[in-house]
Coordinates of C-alpha atoms in Angstrom, one line a residue:
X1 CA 67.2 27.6 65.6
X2 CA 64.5 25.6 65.0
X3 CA 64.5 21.9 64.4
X4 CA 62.7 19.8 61.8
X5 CA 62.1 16.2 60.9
X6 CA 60.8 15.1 58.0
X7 CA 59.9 11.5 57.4
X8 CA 59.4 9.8 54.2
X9 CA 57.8 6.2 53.7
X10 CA 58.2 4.6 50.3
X11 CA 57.3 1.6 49.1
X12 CA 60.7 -0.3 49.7
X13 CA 61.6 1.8 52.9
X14 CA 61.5 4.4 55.3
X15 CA 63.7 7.5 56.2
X16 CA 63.9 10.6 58.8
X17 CA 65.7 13.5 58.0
X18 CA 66.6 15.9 60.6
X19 CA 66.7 19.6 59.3
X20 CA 67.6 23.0 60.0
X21 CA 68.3 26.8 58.3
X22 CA 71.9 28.2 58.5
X23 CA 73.3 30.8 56.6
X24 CA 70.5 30.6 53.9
X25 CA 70.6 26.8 53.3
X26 CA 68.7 23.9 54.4
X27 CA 70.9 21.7 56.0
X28 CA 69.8 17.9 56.4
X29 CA 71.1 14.9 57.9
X30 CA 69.8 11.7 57.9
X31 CA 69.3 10.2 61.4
X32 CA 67.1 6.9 60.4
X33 CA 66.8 4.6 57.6
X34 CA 64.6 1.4 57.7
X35 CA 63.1 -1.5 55.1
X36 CA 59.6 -1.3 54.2
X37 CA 57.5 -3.6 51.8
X38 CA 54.3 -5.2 51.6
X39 CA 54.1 -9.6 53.2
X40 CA 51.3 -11.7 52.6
X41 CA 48.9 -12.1 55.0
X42 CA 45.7 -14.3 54.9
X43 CA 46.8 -14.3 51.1
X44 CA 46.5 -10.6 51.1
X45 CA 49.5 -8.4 50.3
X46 CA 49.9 -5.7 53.3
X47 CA 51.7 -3.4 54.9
X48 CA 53.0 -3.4 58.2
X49 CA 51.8 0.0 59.3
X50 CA 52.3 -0.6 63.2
X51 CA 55.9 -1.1 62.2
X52 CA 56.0 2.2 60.3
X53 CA 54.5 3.8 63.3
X54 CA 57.1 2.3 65.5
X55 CA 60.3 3.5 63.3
X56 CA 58.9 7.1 63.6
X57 CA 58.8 6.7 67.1
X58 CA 62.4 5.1 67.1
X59 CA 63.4 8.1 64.7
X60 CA 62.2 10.7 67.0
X61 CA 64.0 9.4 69.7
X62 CA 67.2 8.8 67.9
X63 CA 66.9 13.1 67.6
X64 CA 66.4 13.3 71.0
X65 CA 69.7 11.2 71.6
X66 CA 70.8 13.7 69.3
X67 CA 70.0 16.6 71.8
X68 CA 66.9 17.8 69.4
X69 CA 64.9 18.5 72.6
X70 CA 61.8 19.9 70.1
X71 CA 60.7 20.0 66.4
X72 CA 58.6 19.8 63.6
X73 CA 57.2 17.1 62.2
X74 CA 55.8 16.2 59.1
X75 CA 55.4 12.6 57.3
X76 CA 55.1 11.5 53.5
X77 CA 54.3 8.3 52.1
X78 CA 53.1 6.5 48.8
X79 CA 49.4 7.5 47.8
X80 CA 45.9 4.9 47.0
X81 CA 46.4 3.1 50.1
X82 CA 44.4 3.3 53.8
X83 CA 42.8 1.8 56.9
X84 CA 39.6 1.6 58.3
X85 CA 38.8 2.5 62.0
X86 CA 36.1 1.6 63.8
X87 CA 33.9 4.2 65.5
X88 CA 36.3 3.8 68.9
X89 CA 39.4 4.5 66.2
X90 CA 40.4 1.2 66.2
X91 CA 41.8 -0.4 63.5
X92 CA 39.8 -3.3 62.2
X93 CA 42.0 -4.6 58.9
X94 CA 45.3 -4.8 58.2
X95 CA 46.8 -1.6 55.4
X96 CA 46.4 -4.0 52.0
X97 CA 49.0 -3.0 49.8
X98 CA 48.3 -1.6 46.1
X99 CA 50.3 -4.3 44.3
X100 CA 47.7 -7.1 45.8
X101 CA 45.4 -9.0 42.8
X102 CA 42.0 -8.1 44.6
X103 CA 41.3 -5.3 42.0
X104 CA 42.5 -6.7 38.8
X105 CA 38.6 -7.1 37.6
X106 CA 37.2 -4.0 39.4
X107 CA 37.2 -1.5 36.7
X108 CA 34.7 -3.2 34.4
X109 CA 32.7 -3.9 37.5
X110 CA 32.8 -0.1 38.2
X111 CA 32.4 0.7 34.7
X112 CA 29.1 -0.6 34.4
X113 CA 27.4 1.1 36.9
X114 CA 29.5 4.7 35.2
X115 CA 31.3 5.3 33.1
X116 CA 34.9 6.0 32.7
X117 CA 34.7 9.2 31.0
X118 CA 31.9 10.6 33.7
X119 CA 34.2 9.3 36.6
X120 CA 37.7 11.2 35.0
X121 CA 35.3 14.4 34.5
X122 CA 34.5 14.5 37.9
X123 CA 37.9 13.9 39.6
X124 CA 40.6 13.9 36.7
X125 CA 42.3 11.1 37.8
X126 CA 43.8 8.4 35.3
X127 CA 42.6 5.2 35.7
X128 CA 44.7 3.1 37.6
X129 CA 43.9 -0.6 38.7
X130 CA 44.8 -0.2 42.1
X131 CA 43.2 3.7 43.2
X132 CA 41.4 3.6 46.4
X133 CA 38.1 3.8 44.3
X134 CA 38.5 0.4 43.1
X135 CA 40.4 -0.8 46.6
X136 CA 36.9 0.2 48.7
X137 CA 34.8 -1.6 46.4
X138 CA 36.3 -5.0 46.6
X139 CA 36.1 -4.4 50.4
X140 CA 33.4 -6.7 52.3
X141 CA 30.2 -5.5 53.1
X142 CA 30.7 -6.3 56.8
X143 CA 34.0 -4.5 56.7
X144 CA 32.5 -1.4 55.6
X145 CA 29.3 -1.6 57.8
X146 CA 31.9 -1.2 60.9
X147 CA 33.7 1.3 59.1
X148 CA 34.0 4.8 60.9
X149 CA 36.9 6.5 59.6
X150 CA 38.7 5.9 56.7
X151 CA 42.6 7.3 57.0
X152 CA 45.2 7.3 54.5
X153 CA 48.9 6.4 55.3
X154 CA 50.1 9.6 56.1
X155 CA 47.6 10.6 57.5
X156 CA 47.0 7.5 60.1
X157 CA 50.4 8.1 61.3
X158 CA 49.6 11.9 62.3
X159 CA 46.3 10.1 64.1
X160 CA 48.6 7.9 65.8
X161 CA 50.9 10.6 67.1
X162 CA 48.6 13.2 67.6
X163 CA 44.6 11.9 68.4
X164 CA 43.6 14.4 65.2
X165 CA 42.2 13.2 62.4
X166 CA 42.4 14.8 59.0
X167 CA 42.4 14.1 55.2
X168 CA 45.9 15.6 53.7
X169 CA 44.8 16.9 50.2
X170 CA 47.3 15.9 47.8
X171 CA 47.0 12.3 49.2
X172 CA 43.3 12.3 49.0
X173 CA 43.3 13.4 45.5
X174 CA 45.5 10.0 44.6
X175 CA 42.3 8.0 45.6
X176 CA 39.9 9.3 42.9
X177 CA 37.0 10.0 44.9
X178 CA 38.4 13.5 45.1
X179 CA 36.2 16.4 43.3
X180 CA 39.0 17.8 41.1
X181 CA 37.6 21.4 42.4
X182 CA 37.2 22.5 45.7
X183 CA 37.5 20.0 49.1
X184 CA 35.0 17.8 48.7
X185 CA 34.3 13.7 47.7
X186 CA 31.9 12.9 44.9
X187 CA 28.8 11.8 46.5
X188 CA 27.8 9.6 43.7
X189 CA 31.0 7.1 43.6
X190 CA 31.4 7.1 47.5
X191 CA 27.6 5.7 47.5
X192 CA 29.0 3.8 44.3
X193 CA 31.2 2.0 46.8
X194 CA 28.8 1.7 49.7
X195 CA 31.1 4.3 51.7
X196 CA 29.6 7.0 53.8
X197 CA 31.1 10.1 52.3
X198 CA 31.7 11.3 55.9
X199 CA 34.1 8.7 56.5
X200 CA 37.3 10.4 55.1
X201 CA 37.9 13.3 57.6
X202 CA 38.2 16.8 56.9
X203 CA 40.2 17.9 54.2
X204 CA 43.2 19.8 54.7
X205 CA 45.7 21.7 53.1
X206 CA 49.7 21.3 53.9
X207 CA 51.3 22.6 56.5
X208 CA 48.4 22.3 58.9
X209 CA 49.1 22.2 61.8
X210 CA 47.8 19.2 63.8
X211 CA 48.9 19.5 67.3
X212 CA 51.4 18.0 70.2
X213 CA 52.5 14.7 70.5
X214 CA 50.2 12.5 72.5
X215 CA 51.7 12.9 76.0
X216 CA 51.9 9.2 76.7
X217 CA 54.2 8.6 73.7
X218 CA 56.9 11.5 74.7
X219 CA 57.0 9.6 78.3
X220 CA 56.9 5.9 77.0
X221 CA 59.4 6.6 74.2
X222 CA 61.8 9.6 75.2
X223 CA 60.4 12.3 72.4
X224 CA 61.4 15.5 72.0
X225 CA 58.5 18.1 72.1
X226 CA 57.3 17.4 69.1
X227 CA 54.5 19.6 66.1
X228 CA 53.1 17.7 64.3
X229 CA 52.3 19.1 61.0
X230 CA 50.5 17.7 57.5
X231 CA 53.2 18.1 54.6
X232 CA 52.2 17.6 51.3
X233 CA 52.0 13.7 52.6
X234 CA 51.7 11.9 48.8
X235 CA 55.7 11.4 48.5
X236 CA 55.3 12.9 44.4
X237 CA 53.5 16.0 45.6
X238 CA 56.7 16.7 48.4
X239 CA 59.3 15.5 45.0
X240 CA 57.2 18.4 42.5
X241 CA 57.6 20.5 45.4
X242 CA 61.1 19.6 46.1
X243 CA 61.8 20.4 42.3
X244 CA 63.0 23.7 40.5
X245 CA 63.0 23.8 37.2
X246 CA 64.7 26.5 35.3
X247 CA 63.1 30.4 35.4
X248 CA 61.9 31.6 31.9
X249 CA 62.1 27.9 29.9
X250 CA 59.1 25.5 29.8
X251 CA 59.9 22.6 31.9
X252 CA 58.7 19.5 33.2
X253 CA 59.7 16.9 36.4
X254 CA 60.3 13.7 36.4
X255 CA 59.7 11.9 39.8
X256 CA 62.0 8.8 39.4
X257 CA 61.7 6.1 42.0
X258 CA 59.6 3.0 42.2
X259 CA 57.2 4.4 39.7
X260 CA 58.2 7.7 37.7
X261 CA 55.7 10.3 37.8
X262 CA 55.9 12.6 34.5
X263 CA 54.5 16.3 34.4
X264 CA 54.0 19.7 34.8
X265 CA 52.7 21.9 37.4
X266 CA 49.7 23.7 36.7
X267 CA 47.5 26.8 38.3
X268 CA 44.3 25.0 36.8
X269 CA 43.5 21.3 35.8
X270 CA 43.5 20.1 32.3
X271 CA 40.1 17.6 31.9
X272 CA 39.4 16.8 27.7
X273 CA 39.7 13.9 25.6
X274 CA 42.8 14.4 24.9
X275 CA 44.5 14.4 28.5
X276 CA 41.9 11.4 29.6
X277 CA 43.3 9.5 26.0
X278 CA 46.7 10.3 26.8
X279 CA 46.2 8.8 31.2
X280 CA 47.0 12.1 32.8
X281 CA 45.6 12.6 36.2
X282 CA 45.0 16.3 38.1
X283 CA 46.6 15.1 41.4
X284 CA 46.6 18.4 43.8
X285 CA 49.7 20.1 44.5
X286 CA 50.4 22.9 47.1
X287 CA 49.1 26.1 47.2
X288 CA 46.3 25.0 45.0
X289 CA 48.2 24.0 42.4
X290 CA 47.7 20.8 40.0
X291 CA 50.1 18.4 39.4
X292 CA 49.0 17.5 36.3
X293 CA 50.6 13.9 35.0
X294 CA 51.3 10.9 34.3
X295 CA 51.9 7.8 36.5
X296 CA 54.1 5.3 34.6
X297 CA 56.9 2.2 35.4
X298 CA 59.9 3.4 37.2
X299 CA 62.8 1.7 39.1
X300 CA 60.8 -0.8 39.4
X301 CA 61.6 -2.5 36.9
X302 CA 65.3 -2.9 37.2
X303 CA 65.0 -3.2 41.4
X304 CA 63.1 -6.4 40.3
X305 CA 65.4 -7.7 38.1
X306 CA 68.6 -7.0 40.4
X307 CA 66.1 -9.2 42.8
X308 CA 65.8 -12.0 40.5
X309 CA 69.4 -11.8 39.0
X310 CA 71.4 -14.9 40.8
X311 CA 74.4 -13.3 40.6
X312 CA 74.9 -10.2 42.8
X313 CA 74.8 -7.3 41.0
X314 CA 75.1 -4.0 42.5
X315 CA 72.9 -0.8 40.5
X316 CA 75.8 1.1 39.2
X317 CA 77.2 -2.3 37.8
X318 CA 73.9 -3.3 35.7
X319 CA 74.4 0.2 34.4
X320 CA 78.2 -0.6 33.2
X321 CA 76.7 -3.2 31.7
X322 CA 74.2 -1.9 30.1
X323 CA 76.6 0.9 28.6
X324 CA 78.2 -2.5 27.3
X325 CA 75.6 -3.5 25.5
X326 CA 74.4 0.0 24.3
X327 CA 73.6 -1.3 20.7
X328 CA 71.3 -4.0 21.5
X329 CA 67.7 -2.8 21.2
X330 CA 64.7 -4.5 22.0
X331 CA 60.9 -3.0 22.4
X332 CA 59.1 -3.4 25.4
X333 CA 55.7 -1.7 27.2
X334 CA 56.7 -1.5 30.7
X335 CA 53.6 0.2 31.8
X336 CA 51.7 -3.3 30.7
X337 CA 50.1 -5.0 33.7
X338 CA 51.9 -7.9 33.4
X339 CA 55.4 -6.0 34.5
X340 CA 53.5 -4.8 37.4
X341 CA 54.4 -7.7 40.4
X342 CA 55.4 -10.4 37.9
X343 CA 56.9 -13.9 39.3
X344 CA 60.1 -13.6 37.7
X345 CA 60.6 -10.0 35.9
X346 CA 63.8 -11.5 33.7
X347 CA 61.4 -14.2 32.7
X348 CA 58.7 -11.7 31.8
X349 CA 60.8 -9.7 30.3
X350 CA 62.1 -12.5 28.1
X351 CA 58.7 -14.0 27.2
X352 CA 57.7 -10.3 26.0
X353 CA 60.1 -10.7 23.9
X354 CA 59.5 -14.1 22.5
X355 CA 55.8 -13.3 22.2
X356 CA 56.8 -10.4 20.1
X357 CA 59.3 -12.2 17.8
X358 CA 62.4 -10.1 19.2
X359 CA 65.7 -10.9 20.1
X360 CA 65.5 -12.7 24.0
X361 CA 67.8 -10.3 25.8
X362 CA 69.8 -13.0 28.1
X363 CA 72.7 -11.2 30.0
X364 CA 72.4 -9.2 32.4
X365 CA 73.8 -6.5 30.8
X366 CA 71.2 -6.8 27.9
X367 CA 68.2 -7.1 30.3
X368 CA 69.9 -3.7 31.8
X369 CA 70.0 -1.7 28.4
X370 CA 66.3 -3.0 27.7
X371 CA 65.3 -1.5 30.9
X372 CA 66.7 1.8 30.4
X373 CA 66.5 2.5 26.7
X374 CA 62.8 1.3 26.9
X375 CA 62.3 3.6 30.4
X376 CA 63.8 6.6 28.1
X377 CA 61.4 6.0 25.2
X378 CA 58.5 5.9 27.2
X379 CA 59.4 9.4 29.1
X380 CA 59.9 10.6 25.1
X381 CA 56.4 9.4 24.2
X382 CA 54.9 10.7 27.7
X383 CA 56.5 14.6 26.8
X384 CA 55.6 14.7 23.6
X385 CA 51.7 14.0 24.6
X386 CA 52.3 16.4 27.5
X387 CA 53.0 19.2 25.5
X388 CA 50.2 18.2 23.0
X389 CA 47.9 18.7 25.6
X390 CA 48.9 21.3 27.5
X391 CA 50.1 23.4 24.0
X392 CA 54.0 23.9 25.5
X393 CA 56.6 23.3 23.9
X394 CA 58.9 21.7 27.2
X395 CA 62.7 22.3 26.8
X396 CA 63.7 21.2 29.9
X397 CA 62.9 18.4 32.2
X398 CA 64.1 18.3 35.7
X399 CA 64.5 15.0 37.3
X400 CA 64.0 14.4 40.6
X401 CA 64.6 11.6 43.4
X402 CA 66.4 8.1 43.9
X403 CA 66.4 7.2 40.1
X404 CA 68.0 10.4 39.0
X405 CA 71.1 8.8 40.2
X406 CA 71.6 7.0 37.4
X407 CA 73.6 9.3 35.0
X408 CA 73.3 6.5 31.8
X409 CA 69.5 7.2 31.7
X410 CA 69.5 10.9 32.4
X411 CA 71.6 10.9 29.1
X412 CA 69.2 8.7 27.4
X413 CA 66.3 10.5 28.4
X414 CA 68.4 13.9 26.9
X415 CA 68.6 12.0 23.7
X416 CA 65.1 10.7 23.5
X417 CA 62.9 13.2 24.6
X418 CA 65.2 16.1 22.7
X419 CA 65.1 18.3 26.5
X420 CA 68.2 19.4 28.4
X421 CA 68.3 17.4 31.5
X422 CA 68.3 18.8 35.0
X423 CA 69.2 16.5 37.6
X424 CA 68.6 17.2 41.4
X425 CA 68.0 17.5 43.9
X426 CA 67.9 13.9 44.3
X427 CA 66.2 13.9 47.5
X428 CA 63.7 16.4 46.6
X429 CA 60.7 14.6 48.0
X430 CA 62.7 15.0 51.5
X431 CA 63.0 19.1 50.4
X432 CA 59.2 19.1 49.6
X433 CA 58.3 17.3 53.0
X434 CA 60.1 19.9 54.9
X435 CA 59.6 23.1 52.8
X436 CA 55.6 22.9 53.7
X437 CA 56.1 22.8 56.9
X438 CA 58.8 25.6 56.7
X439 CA 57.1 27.9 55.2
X440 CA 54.0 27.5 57.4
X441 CA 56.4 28.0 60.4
X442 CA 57.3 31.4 58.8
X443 CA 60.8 30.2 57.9
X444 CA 60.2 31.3 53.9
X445 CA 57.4 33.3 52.4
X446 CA 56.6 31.5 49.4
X447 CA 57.1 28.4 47.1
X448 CA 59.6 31.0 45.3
X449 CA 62.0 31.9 48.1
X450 CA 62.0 28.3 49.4
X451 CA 62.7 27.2 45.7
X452 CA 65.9 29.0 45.5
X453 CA 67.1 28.2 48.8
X454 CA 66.3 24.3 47.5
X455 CA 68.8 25.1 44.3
X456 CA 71.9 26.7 47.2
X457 CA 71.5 23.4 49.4
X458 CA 72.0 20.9 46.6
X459 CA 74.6 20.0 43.7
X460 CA 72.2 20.3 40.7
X461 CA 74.0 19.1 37.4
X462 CA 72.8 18.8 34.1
X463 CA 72.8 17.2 30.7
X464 CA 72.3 19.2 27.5
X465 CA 70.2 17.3 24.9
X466 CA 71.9 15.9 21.9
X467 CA 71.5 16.2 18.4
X468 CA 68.4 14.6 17.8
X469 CA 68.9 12.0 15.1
X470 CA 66.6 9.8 12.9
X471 CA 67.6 6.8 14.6
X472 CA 65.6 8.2 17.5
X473 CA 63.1 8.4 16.1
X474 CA 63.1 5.4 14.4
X475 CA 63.7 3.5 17.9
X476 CA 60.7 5.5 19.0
X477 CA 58.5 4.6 16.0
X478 CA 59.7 1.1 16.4
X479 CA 58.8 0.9 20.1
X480 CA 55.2 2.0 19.1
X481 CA 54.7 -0.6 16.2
X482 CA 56.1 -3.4 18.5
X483 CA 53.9 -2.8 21.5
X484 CA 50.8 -1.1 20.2
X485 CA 51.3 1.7 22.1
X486 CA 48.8 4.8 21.8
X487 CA 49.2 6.8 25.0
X488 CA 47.9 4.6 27.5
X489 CA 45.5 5.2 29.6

C-alpha cells in the first residue's frame, strides 16, 4: 500500500493529510493542523515561511510516529507570493505577504510603460493589485541586483526539502509574467520589472517528480523515506482538480475559502474584450488545461467580521443569525479595495453603507445576512458574465472547499444564480493535492478515473435551484445600481 501526504498552506493555516487507496476509495486522515498568517515586520506584512517549513517537517514526523516509514509528498499553497535567493540559495528577504500596501499605486506605474490590454493579451491574467508582476517591481533595485533565484511558496518548500529547484506551472501562471501558451515568461515585462527572466526556474508540470528528501533532514528530524513530488501547488488549481461536476450538464466550481475563485475549466484560454472587461484570468490547470475565472471576495469577509465582533460568535451562529434577519437587504461591492485588509470590517461595512444612503446594518446578525446575500449576488453576476463569454449556458455549479460548509449560502447562491447546487467535496483542494501525485505514481490513469473515485470517498449533497422570482432579480438590479458595478475588472 503506498502512503501519501499531502500538505496544504492557506492563508490562515496549514494542514497534512495522510492518504491512502483501499477498496477503490481514497482514504484520508488528518495528522497536522497549524495557524498561518502574515506579521508585520519592518512595517512590511510577511509570512513566516521558515515556520511553514518547520510544520512540514513536524508533519512528516508525526507519520513516522504513525508507523508511515515512506511516502509521497506533495505541497500546495496560496499563489502571487515568493522569495528571492541569492546565487548560494540563500534567502535574502523575508516572503512579503499579498495583502501588504506596497503595490496599491503600482498599476498606473506599470501602465504607463504598457498597457493593460497588451499585458492581459500576453498572459491572460486579471489584474489584480497584488500579482507578483506588480510585487517585483516595487522591489529595491539592490534587492534584485543580488537576486539569483526567484521561488514561489510551494515551490521553496520542495527546494528546502529536496536541493531541486523548479517553477510549478499552475503557481507560476498566478504571477502574470506567465505566457498564457507554452512554458515560457514574457521577456518584455520581466525586463519591465528589472528581473532576469532566468531567475524563475524551469517550469514544470504536476506530478513531477523532484527527488528524495535531503538526507540531513530524515536524520535530524526522524522522516520517513520521503518523494517529493510538485502537485498542482496553487491551492485553486488542487480545489478545480478536487472538483466533479456533473457528466452531460454545463457546470461551473466555486472555490470558496478566503477568496472564492468562480469558473470553468477549459481545453483552450478565452483572451477578448469581453473576458478582460468582465476580470477573468487563464490560470493553468492540469493536463494543460485552463482554469479560466474569476478571483473575487470570499470568507474573508465574514472571518473578519467574526474577528472584530466583541462578542464571541462562533460561524454556524452568525449564520442563525443571519437566517434571522433574512429580510433585511442592504447592497454592498465586496470585491472593492477598501474590504480588502480594512481596520475594522464592521466599521467598513457600516460606512459603505452610510456613504451609499442605506440602512446601517448594526447586529450581528444583520452584518451576517449582508455578507452572504451580497457574496450570493456577486457569484449571480460572475455566472451570468461567465456564460456570456464562454457562450454556455451553466446549470450547475459545484462548490468546493472550507466555505461550502455553510448550507445558508449554498441555498442563496441556488436562488441567485438560478443553478442547482453541488456541494463537495469540501476538502477538494486536499483531493486535488493528492490526485496529481497519484496518478503520476500510476495509482489512476486519468483525471476521469481519479474523478469518480473523488465522488465514492466523499458525501456530496446538493441543492436544487428555486423558482427564480422577480425579486431576484430586482435584488440583483438593485445591487448593480447601488454599487456601480459593471463586471469588474
Amino acid at each position: 500500500m503506498k502512503n501519501y501526504i499531502a500538505i496544504d498552506i492557506g492563508a490562515s493555516s496549514g494542514r497534512a493529510v495522510l492518504s491512502y487507496i483501499e477498496n477503490k476509495k481514497i482514504h484520508t486522515k488528518e495528522i497536522n493542523r497549524f495557524a498561518n498568517g502574515f506579521v508585520k515586520k519592518n512595517q512590511k506584512n510577511v509570512w513566516d515561511v521558515d515556520y511553514l517549513f518547520e510544520e512540514v517537517l513536524i508533519s512528516l514526523n508525526k507519520a513516522k510516529k504513525l508507523g508511515v516509514d515512506s511516502c509521497y509528498l506533495s505541497i500546495d499553497t496560496w499563489g502571487v507570493d515568493y522569495v528571492l535567493l541569492n546565487k548560494e540559495g540563500v534567502r535574502i528577504q523575508e516572503a512579503i505577504s499579498y495583502r501588504d500596501s506596497r503595490t496599491n499605486e503600482t498599476m498606473p506605474k506599470i501602465f504607463n510603460a504598457i498597457s493593460k490590454e497588451v499585458i492581459y493579451e500576453k498572459t491572460g491574467i486579471q489584474f489584480l493589485k497584488f500579482n507578483t508582476l506588480y510585487q517585483l517591481y516595487e522591489e529595491s533595485t539592490e534587492l534584485k541586483e543580488q537576486t539569483s533565484t526567484i521561488l514561489l511558496i510551494p515551490d521553496y518548500l520542495n527546494y528546502l526539502l529536496t536541493g531541486v529547484a523548479k517553477s510549478e506551472i499552475t503557481n507560476l501562471s498566478t504571477t502574470q509574467l506567465l505566457k498564457v501558451y507554452g512554458k515560457s515568461l514574457d521577456k518584455e515585462l520581466t525586463d519591465l520589472i528589472n528581473i532576469q527572466i532566468d531567475a524563475f526556474p524551469d517550469v514544470v508540470e504536476p506530478g513531477t517528480y523532484l527527488g528524495e528528501l535531503k538526507a540531513n533532514l530524515i536524520k535530524n528530524y526522524d522522516l520517513p523515506n520521503t518523494y517529493v513530488y510538485t502537485t498542482v501547488s496553487h491551492d485553486t488549481a488542487s480545489a478545480v482538480l478536487g472538483s466533479v461536476g456533473e457528466c452531460n450538464k454545463s457546470w461551473a466550481f466555486i472555490s470558496s475559502g478566503t477568496w472564492s475563485l468562480i469558473g470553468k475549466e477549459l481545453n483552450n484560454p478565452i483572451i477578448n474584450n469581453q473576458s478582460l472587461e468582465h476580470g477573468y484570468s487563464n490560470e493553468r490547470g492540469y493536463g494543460d488545461t485552463y482554469r479560466f475565472l474569476k478571483n473575487i471576495i470570499g470568507m474573508w469577509i465574514i472571518q473578519s467580521v467574526r474577528k472584530d465582533w466583541k462578542e464571541n460568535y462562533t460561524f454556524p451562529e452568525m449564520v442563525e443569525e443571519a437566517k434571522k434577519n433574512a429580510d433585511f437587504k442592504v447592497f454592498i461591492d465586496f470585491n472593492d479595495d477598501r474590504f480588502i485588509n480594512p481596520q475594522s470590517m464592521v466599521q467598513e461595512i457600516q460606512n459603505y453603507c452610510m456613504e451609499t444612503n442605506q440602512p446601517v446594518p448594526k447586529t450581528i446578525g444583520e452584518i451576517s445576512q449582508t455578507v452572504y446575500l451580497n457574496l450570493a449576488i456577486i457569484y449571480a453576476i460572475s455566472i451570468e458574465a461567465l456564460n456570456e463569454i464562454t457562450n454556455s449556458n451553466i446549470e450547475v455549479i459545484n462548490i468546493v472547499g472550507g466555505g461550502s460548509n455553510n448550507g445558508y449560502l449554498n441555498e442563496l447562491t441556488a436562488r441567485y444564480t438560478n443553478c442547482d447546487v453541488i456541494v463537495g467535496p469540501d476538502e477538494a483542494t486536499i483531493f486535488g493535492n493528492l490526485v496529481a501525485t497519484m496518478i503520476a505514481t500510476n495509482q489512476f490513469k486519468n483525471i476521469e478515473e481519479a474523478r469518480k473515485i473523488i465522488v465514492k470517498s466523499n458525501l456530496i449533497t446538493r441543492f436544487n435551484k428555486s423558482k427564480y422570482t422577480e425579486e431576484i432579480q430586482k435584488d440583483i438590479d438593485k445591487f448593480k445600481e447601488v454599487t456601480q458595478y459593471a463586471y469588474r475588472t
